[in-house]
Amino acid sequence: MATFNLFNYIEPPLAYYDFENIYSQESWQKKQDWICDYIEQYQPDVIGFQEVFSADALQALLAKQGYVHFCIVDEPTIIDHYICRDPVVALASRYPIKAVSAISAPFHVAESIGLDPEFSFSRKPLRATIDLPHVGDTDCYVVHLKSKRPMLEASTEQHTAGASTPSTKAQVLATLKAEVVGSWGSSIQRGSEAALLYYAIIERREDTGNPVVLMGDFNDDIQQTPLQCLTTNSIRDRQVSDQKQILDTFWLTDSFKLYQTTDYATTDTVRSPTHYFGAKGNVLDYILLSCEFNAEYNASLFEVSDYQTYDRHLINPIFDRDGNSTDHGIVNITLSLRS
């Protein structure tokens, strides 16, 4: 399985965000070829995609690679006939997709935690129920949570009558105020998306008992406060030990952590960043799994036998090869039947 942020996957003559952002036919073909090169090398059976503008083009490309099952649950916004924003998530599978649904925030739950009852995800999460070998119906979620980009722009209001531009001090302080409030607003949105998504996963798991795979670009470290709920393994009830058997089936665990607990991992196994901001690397892309894929759970069927981050285009890019690739590493895991 893999999670793959495609970074503005849009077929010309469409443009992303601005009329100047249009791939040439040569650049578009290089991007298509780069995607195929990755798939041919790693051969994931299920792939969750983010930043999809041209779903039909992606579906056609993947069909040639053997992915006969493909789904989306939303469409990008098109402005002025060819400028696009609001890319969507998608999923491709070599195994049958039996059901597809968009995840929406229950209005009564959103309202109960102080959110607008009309709260919505910045990008609609996708749930596809896939018939996986040996496991059967498995609910695979693909997400692209709200980024850390501040939600507010700096104010440029004039502080001196007749002034044509703000003073340097005014600009700096306007930027500071916008970043403080806007960054917190993004955290609220991202954290709310994570909590409401996990709420929906719990409800679905309670109804069906299906195993769960949650993959995507989380736009944050899952150990940070906004996303901690996704991998929580405790509740405040002091009698949690009496409820452990029930709760174990609802926890989600980071696939890298599961890989580290197997005999496949070595003592020097290190996780690579999936995104760089300047020289600083961060892990933003994850695959979380339910207990059916946890070797420490007695009734599990699979274990994580390999975990890789495809990142040569980030750490050692070659323009002719990687010039139209992606700004994220691709997380790829292998699940093997327990012996």
Coordinates of C-alpha atoms in Angstrom, one line a residue:
M1 CA 0.0 0.0 0.0
A2 CA 1.2 3.5 -0.7
T3 CA 0.1 7.1 0.0
F4 CA 1.1 9.5 -2.8
N5 CA 0.8 13.3 -2.9
L6 CA 0.9 14.0 -6.6
F7 CA 1.6 17.8 -6.2
N8 CA -0.7 19.6 -8.6
Y9 CA -1.7 16.8 -10.9
I10 CA -3.5 18.7 -13.6
E11 CA -3.8 18.0 -17.3
P12 CA -3.1 21.0 -19.7
P13 CA -4.6 23.3 -20.8
L14 CA -6.1 23.5 -17.2
A15 CA -4.1 25.6 -14.7
Y16 CA -3.7 25.3 -11.0
Y17 CA -4.5 28.4 -8.9
D18 CA -3.2 30.9 -11.4
F19 CA -3.5 31.3 -15.2
E20 CA 0.3 31.0 -15.5
N21 CA 0.4 27.5 -13.9
I22 CA -0.1 25.3 -16.9
Y23 CA 2.1 22.4 -17.7
S24 CA 3.6 22.3 -21.2
Q25 CA 2.9 19.0 -23.0
E26 CA 6.5 18.0 -22.4
S27 CA 6.3 18.7 -18.7
W28 CA 3.0 16.9 -18.4
Q29 CA 4.4 13.8 -20.1
K30 CA 7.4 13.9 -17.8
K31 CA 5.1 14.0 -14.8
Q32 CA 3.1 11.1 -16.2
D33 CA 6.3 9.1 -16.8
W34 CA 7.6 9.8 -13.4
I35 CA 4.4 8.4 -11.8
C36 CA 4.6 5.3 -13.9
D37 CA 8.3 4.7 -13.1
Y38 CA 7.5 4.7 -9.4
I39 CA 4.6 2.3 -9.8
E40 CA 6.6 -0.1 -12.0
Q41 CA 9.4 -0.1 -9.3
Y42 CA 7.2 -0.6 -6.2
Q43 CA 4.0 -2.1 -7.5
P44 CA 1.7 -1.1 -4.7
D45 CA -1.7 -2.9 -4.8
V46 CA -3.6 0.0 -3.2
I47 CA -2.6 3.7 -3.6
G48 CA -4.2 6.7 -1.9
F49 CA -3.6 10.0 -3.8
Q50 CA -3.7 13.6 -2.9
E51 CA -3.7 16.8 -4.9
V52 CA -5.7 15.5 -7.8
F53 CA -7.2 18.0 -10.2
S54 CA -7.5 15.8 -13.3
A55 CA -9.1 12.6 -12.1
D56 CA -10.0 11.2 -15.5
A57 CA -6.4 11.5 -16.7
L58 CA -5.2 9.8 -13.5
Q59 CA -7.7 7.0 -13.9
A60 CA -6.7 6.4 -17.5
L61 CA -3.0 6.4 -16.6
L62 CA -3.4 3.9 -13.8
A63 CA -5.7 1.6 -15.9
K64 CA -2.7 1.0 -18.1
Q65 CA -0.7 0.0 -15.0
G66 CA -3.2 -2.6 -14.0
Y67 CA -5.4 -0.6 -11.6
V68 CA -8.9 -1.4 -12.8
H69 CA -10.5 0.0 -9.7
F70 CA -10.5 3.7 -9.1
C71 CA -12.6 6.2 -7.1
I72 CA -13.0 9.8 -6.1
V73 CA -15.8 11.5 -4.0
D74 CA -15.4 15.1 -5.0
E75 CA -14.4 17.5 -7.8
P76 CA -12.0 20.4 -7.9
T77 CA -13.4 24.0 -8.2
I78 CA -13.0 25.5 -11.7
I79 CA -12.7 29.2 -12.0
D80 CA -12.9 31.1 -15.4
H81 CA -13.3 27.8 -17.3
Y82 CA -9.7 26.5 -16.8
I83 CA -8.2 27.8 -13.6
C84 CA -8.6 25.2 -10.8
R85 CA -8.4 25.1 -7.1
D86 CA -9.4 22.7 -4.3
P87 CA -7.8 19.5 -5.5
V88 CA -9.3 16.2 -4.3
V89 CA -8.2 12.8 -3.0
A90 CA -8.5 9.6 -5.0
L91 CA -7.8 5.8 -4.5
A92 CA -6.7 3.2 -7.0
S93 CA -6.7 -0.6 -6.3
R94 CA -5.9 -3.8 -8.0
Y95 CA -8.5 -5.5 -5.8
P96 CA -12.3 -4.9 -6.1
I97 CA -13.7 -1.8 -4.5
K98 CA -17.1 -2.8 -3.2
A99 CA -18.3 0.6 -1.8
V100 CA -17.3 4.2 -1.9
S101 CA -18.3 7.1 0.4
A102 CA -17.3 10.6 1.3
I103 CA -16.8 11.4 5.0
S104 CA -18.7 14.4 6.3
A105 CA -18.8 15.9 9.7
P106 CA -22.0 15.1 11.7
F107 CA -23.5 18.5 12.3
H108 CA -24.6 17.6 15.9
V109 CA -21.1 16.5 16.8
A110 CA -19.5 19.6 15.3
E111 CA -21.9 21.8 17.1
S112 CA -21.3 20.0 20.4
I113 CA -17.6 20.9 20.4
G114 CA -18.2 24.5 19.5
L115 CA -17.8 24.4 15.8
D116 CA -20.1 25.8 13.2
P117 CA -22.8 23.1 12.6
E118 CA -22.0 23.6 8.9
F119 CA -18.3 22.7 9.5
S120 CA -16.7 20.9 6.5
F121 CA -13.4 19.2 5.8
S122 CA -11.0 21.3 3.7
R123 CA -10.8 18.3 1.4
K124 CA -13.5 15.6 1.6
P125 CA -12.0 12.4 3.0
L126 CA -12.7 9.2 0.9
R127 CA -13.6 5.8 2.3
A128 CA -13.4 2.8 -0.1
T129 CA -14.3 -0.7 1.1
I130 CA -11.8 -3.0 -0.7
D131 CA -11.9 -6.8 -0.8
L132 CA -8.4 -7.6 0.3
P133 CA -7.0 -11.1 0.1
H134 CA -7.3 -13.1 3.4
V135 CA -8.9 -10.1 5.2
G136 CA -12.0 -9.4 3.1
D137 CA -13.8 -6.1 3.3
T138 CA -11.4 -3.5 4.5
D139 CA -12.2 0.2 4.9
C140 CA -9.5 2.3 3.3
Y141 CA -9.6 6.0 4.1
V142 CA -7.7 8.6 2.0
V143 CA -7.2 12.1 3.6
H144 CA -5.5 15.4 2.9
L145 CA -5.9 17.4 6.1
K146 CA -5.7 21.2 6.4
S147 CA -2.2 22.6 5.9
K148 CA -0.3 24.8 8.3
R149 CA -0.6 27.7 6.0
P150 CA -2.2 30.6 8.0
M151 CA -5.9 31.1 7.3
L152 CA -5.6 34.9 7.4
E153 CA -3.8 37.4 5.2
A154 CA -1.9 40.3 6.7
S155 CA -3.9 43.5 6.9
T156 CA -2.7 46.4 4.8
E157 CA -5.0 49.0 6.4
Q158 CA -3.5 52.5 6.5
H159 CA -2.5 54.0 9.9
T160 CA -1.7 57.5 8.7
A161 CA -4.1 59.6 6.8
G162 CA -3.0 60.0 3.2
A163 CA -0.3 57.4 3.4
S164 CA 0.1 55.5 0.2
T165 CA 1.7 52.4 1.8
P166 CA 1.9 51.0 5.4
S167 CA 5.0 51.7 7.4
T168 CA 7.5 49.0 7.9
K169 CA 6.4 48.6 11.5
A170 CA 2.8 48.4 10.5
Q171 CA 3.6 45.7 7.9
V172 CA 5.6 43.6 10.3
L173 CA 2.9 43.8 13.0
A174 CA 0.1 43.1 10.6
T175 CA 2.0 40.0 9.4
L176 CA 2.7 38.9 13.0
K177 CA -1.0 39.2 14.0
A178 CA -2.2 37.4 10.9
E179 CA 0.3 34.5 11.4
V180 CA -0.5 34.1 15.1
V181 CA -4.2 34.0 14.6
G182 CA -4.2 32.4 11.2
S183 CA -1.8 29.6 12.1
W184 CA -4.0 28.8 15.1
G185 CA -7.0 28.8 12.9
S186 CA -5.4 26.3 10.6
S187 CA -4.5 24.1 13.7
I188 CA -8.2 24.3 14.8
Q189 CA -9.3 23.2 11.4
R190 CA -6.8 20.4 11.0
G191 CA -7.4 19.1 14.6
S192 CA -11.2 19.3 14.1
E193 CA -10.9 17.3 10.9
A194 CA -8.8 14.7 12.6
A195 CA -11.2 14.3 15.5
L196 CA -14.3 14.2 13.4
L197 CA -12.7 11.7 11.0
Y198 CA -11.7 9.4 13.8
Y199 CA -15.3 9.7 15.2
A200 CA -16.6 8.6 11.8
I201 CA -14.1 5.7 11.7
I202 CA -15.1 4.5 15.2
E203 CA -18.8 4.6 14.2
R204 CA -18.2 2.7 11.0
R205 CA -16.0 0.1 12.7
E206 CA -18.7 -0.4 15.4
D207 CA -21.3 -1.0 12.6
T208 CA -19.2 -3.3 10.3
G209 CA -16.2 -4.6 12.2
N210 CA -14.2 -4.0 9.0
P211 CA -10.4 -3.6 9.3
V212 CA -9.2 0.0 8.8
V213 CA -6.4 1.6 6.8
L214 CA -6.1 5.4 7.1
M215 CA -3.6 6.9 4.7
G216 CA -2.7 10.4 3.4
D217 CA -1.0 13.7 3.8
F218 CA -1.8 14.7 7.4
N219 CA 0.1 18.0 7.1
D220 CA 1.5 17.6 10.6
D221 CA 3.3 15.3 12.9
I222 CA 0.8 12.8 14.3
Q223 CA 2.4 13.3 17.7
Q224 CA 1.5 17.0 17.8
T225 CA -1.6 18.1 19.6
P226 CA -4.0 18.6 16.7
L227 CA -3.5 15.0 15.5
Q228 CA -2.9 13.1 18.7
C229 CA -6.4 11.7 18.7
L230 CA -5.7 9.6 15.7
T231 CA -3.3 7.3 17.5
T232 CA -4.7 7.6 21.0
N233 CA -4.5 4.3 23.0
S234 CA -6.1 5.3 26.2
I235 CA -9.2 6.9 27.6
R236 CA -9.7 8.8 30.9
D237 CA -11.7 6.0 32.5
R238 CA -9.7 4.6 35.4
Q239 CA -11.1 1.2 34.7
V240 CA -9.6 1.0 31.2
S241 CA -8.0 -2.3 31.9
D242 CA -11.4 -3.9 32.1
Q243 CA -12.3 -2.4 28.7
K244 CA -9.0 -3.1 26.9
Q245 CA -10.3 -6.0 24.8
I246 CA -13.0 -3.8 23.4
L247 CA -10.8 -0.7 22.8
D248 CA -7.9 -2.6 21.2
T249 CA -10.1 -3.1 18.1
F250 CA -10.6 0.6 17.7
W251 CA -7.1 2.0 18.1
L252 CA -5.1 2.9 15.0
T253 CA -1.3 2.5 15.0
D254 CA 1.3 4.2 12.8
S255 CA 2.6 1.6 10.3
F256 CA 6.2 2.6 10.9
K257 CA 5.8 1.8 14.6
L258 CA 4.3 -1.6 13.7
Y259 CA 7.2 -2.2 11.4
Q260 CA 9.7 -1.5 14.1
T261 CA 8.2 -4.2 16.3
T262 CA 8.6 -7.0 13.7
D263 CA 11.7 -9.2 13.0
Y264 CA 11.9 -7.5 9.6
A265 CA 13.2 -4.2 11.0
T266 CA 16.8 -3.7 12.0
T267 CA 18.0 -1.8 15.1
D268 CA 19.2 1.1 13.0
T269 CA 15.9 1.5 11.1
V270 CA 15.3 5.3 10.7
R271 CA 12.3 7.0 9.4
S272 CA 12.9 9.5 6.6
P273 CA 11.1 12.8 6.3
T274 CA 8.4 13.0 3.6
H275 CA 8.5 16.7 3.2
Y276 CA 11.1 19.5 3.5
F277 CA 10.6 23.1 4.4
G278 CA 14.0 24.6 3.5
A279 CA 16.5 22.3 5.1
K280 CA 14.1 21.0 7.8
G281 CA 12.5 17.6 7.1
N282 CA 9.2 16.5 8.5
V283 CA 7.0 13.4 8.3
L284 CA 3.6 14.6 7.1
D285 CA 2.5 11.4 5.2
Y286 CA 1.3 8.4 7.1
I287 CA -0.4 5.0 6.9
L288 CA -2.3 4.1 10.1
L289 CA -3.6 0.6 10.6
S290 CA -6.1 -1.2 12.8
C291 CA -5.3 -4.2 15.0
E292 CA -5.7 -6.8 12.2
F293 CA -2.3 -5.6 10.9
N294 CA -0.6 -5.5 14.3
A295 CA 1.6 -8.5 15.0
E296 CA 1.3 -7.9 18.7
Y297 CA -2.5 -8.4 18.6
N298 CA -3.2 -12.1 19.0
A299 CA -6.0 -12.3 16.4
S300 CA -4.1 -10.3 13.7
L301 CA -3.7 -11.8 10.2
F302 CA -1.0 -9.5 8.8
E303 CA 2.1 -7.7 9.9
V304 CA 4.0 -4.8 8.4
S305 CA 7.0 -6.5 6.8
D306 CA 8.4 -3.5 5.0
Y307 CA 8.3 0.3 5.3
Q308 CA 9.9 2.6 2.8
T309 CA 9.9 6.3 2.0
Y310 CA 10.6 7.0 -1.7
D311 CA 12.5 10.2 -1.5
R312 CA 15.4 10.4 -4.0
H313 CA 13.7 13.2 -5.8
L314 CA 13.8 15.2 -2.5
I315 CA 17.3 14.5 -1.4
N316 CA 19.2 13.9 -4.7
P317 CA 17.0 15.4 -7.4
I318 CA 18.0 15.2 -11.1
F319 CA 16.1 17.8 -13.1
D320 CA 15.7 15.7 -16.2
R321 CA 14.3 12.9 -14.1
D322 CA 12.6 14.6 -11.2
G323 CA 11.7 18.1 -12.5
N324 CA 8.0 17.4 -12.6
S325 CA 7.6 14.9 -9.8
T326 CA 6.3 15.9 -6.4
D327 CA 7.3 17.8 -3.3
H328 CA 6.5 14.9 -1.0
G329 CA 8.1 11.5 -0.3
I330 CA 5.9 8.5 -1.0
V331 CA 5.2 6.2 1.9
N332 CA 5.0 2.5 0.8
I333 CA 4.4 -0.4 3.1
T334 CA 4.2 -4.2 2.6
L335 CA 1.8 -6.3 4.6
S336 CA 2.6 -10.0 4.9
L337 CA 0.6 -12.9 6.3
R338 CA 1.7 -13.9 9.7
S339 CA 3.3 -17.3 9.8

